[in-house]
XYZ file of C-alpha atoms in Angstrom:
147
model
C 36.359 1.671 -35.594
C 33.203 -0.088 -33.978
C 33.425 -3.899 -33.966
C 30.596 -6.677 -34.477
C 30.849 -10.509 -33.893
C 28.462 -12.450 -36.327
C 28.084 -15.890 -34.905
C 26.427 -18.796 -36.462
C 25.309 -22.083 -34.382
C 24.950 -25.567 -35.636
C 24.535 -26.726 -39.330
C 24.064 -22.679 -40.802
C 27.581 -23.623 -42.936
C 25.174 -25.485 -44.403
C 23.269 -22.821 -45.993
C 21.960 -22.992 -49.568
C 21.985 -26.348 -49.597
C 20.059 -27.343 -46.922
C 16.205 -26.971 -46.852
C 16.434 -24.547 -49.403
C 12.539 -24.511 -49.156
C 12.980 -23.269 -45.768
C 16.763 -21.440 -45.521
C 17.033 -20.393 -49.079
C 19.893 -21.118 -51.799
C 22.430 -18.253 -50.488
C 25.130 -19.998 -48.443
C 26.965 -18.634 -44.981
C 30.163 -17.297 -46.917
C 27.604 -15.076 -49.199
C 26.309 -13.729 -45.780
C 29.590 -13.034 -44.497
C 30.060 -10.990 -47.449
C 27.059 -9.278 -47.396
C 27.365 -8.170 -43.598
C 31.028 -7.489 -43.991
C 30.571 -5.230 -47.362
C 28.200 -3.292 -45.309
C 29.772 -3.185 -42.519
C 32.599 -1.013 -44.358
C 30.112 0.961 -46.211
C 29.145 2.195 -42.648
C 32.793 2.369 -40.965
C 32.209 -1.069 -39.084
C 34.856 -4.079 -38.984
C 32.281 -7.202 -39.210
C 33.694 -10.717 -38.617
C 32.486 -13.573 -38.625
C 32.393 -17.035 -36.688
C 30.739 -20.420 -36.688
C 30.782 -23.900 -34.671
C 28.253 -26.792 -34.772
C 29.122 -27.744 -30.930
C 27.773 -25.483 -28.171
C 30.901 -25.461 -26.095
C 32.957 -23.307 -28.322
C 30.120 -21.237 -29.071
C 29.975 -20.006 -25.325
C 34.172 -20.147 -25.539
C 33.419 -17.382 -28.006
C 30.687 -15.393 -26.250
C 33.026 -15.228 -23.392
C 36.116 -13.764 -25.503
C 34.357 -11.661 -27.262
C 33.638 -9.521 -24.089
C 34.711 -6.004 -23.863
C 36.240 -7.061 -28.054
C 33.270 -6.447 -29.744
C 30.272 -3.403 -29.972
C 27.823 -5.703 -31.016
C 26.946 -9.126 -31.685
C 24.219 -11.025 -33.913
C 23.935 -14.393 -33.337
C 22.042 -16.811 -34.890
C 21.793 -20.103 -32.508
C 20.271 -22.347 -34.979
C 18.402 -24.942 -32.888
C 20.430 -24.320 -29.634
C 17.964 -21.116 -29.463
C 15.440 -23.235 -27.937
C 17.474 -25.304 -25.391
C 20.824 -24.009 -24.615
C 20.583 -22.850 -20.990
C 24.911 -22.465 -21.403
C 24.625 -20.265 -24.502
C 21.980 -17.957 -22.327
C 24.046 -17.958 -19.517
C 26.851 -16.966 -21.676
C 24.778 -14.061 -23.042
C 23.892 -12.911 -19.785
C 27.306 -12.943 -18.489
C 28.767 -10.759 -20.794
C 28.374 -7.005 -21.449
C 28.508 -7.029 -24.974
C 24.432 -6.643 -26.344
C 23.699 -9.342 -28.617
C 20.779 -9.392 -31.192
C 19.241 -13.280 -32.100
C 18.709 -13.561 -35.572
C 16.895 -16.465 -37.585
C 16.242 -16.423 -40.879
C 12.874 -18.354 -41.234
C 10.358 -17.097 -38.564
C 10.470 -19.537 -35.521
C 6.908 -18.332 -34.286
C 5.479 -20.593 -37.588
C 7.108 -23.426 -37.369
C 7.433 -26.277 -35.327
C 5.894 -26.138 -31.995
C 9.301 -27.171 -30.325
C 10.972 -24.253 -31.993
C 8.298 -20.952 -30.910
C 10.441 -20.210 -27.270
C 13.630 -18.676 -27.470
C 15.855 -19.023 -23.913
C 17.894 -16.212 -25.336
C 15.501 -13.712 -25.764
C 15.016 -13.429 -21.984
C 18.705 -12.022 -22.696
C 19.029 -10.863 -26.117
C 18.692 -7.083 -26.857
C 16.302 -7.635 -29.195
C 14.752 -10.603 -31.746
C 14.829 -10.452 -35.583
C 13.691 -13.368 -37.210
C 11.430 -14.697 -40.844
C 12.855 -12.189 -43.227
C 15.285 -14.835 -44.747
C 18.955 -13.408 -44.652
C 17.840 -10.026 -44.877
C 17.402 -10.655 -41.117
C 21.114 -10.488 -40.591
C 21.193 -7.072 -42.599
C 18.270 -6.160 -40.664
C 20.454 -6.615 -37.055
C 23.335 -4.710 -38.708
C 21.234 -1.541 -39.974
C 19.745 -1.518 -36.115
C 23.749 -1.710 -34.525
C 24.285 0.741 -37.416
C 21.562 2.888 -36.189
C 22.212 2.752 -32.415
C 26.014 3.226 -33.066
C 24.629 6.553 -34.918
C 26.719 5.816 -38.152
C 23.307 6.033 -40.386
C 23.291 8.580 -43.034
C-alpha cells in the first residue's frame, strides 16, 4: 500500500484558533482526518507529523527516505528561510509537495519566496485546507489510484 508523510512546521497545531481570519476555524487534528479518510478511500496509508523547531523537522525529512511515496509539507514560516529544511528536501528521494493554506503570493512581502520550491515537486497554496486535499488528489493521481 502506497505511503504519504503529511508534515506540519511551526505553530499549524494551532489551527482554528489562530488567525482564524487568515487560517480558518478547522484545527490540524480535523486535517489529519480529512487526509487520512481519503487516503483510505483511495488505498493510501496517510500519517501525519508536526514540530514547531526546525531541527526535528529535517530529523524527519531524513527518515522518511525510501519510507514514504509522497510527502506534503507545509513549512509554516520556515518556507521562507530555512536553508536546512531545503537542503533536507533536496537530499532525499522522496518528492515532496509545499502546501500553505492562505496564498503566500498576497501577503506579506517577507513571505512571497519560497526556498523550497527550488526543490519541491510542485507548490499548492491559498485554497485554505482544501490545499492539503488538493496535494493528496495530485499523489493520488500520479500514483494512478484515481477512479
Amino acid at each position: 500500500m502506497p505511503k504519504v508523510l503529511v508534515m506540519h512546521g511551526p505553530n499549524l497545531n494551532l489551527l482554528g484558533t489562530r488567525e482564524p481570519e487568515i487560517y480558518g476555524h478547522t484545527t490540524m487534528q480535523d486535517i489529519n482526518e480529512m487526509l487520512q479518510k481519503r487516503g483510505r478511500e483511495a488505498g493510501i496509508t496517510v500519517d501525519c507529523y508536526q514540530s514547531n523547531h526546525e531541527g526535528d523537522l529535517v530529523d524527519r525529512l531524513q527518515a522518511a527516505n525510501h519510507q514514504y511515496d509522497y510527502i506534503i509539507f507545509n513549512a509554516g514560516a520556515y518556507t521562507h528561510y530555512s536553508i536546512a529544511i531545503r537542503d533536507a528536501i533536496a537530499a532525499i528521494e522522496v518528492p515532496v509537495i509545499e502546501v500553505h493554506i492562505s496564498n503566500i503570493h498576497q501577503r506579506e512581502e517577507f513571505r512571497h519566496t519560497s526556498v523550497l520550491a527550488p526543490v519541491a515537486l510542485g507548490q499548492i497554496c491559498g485554497l485554505g485546507i482544501e490545499s492539503y486535499l488538493a496535494a493528496l488528489e495530485a499523489v493520488i493521481y500520479k500514483l494512478g489510484l484515481h477512479k
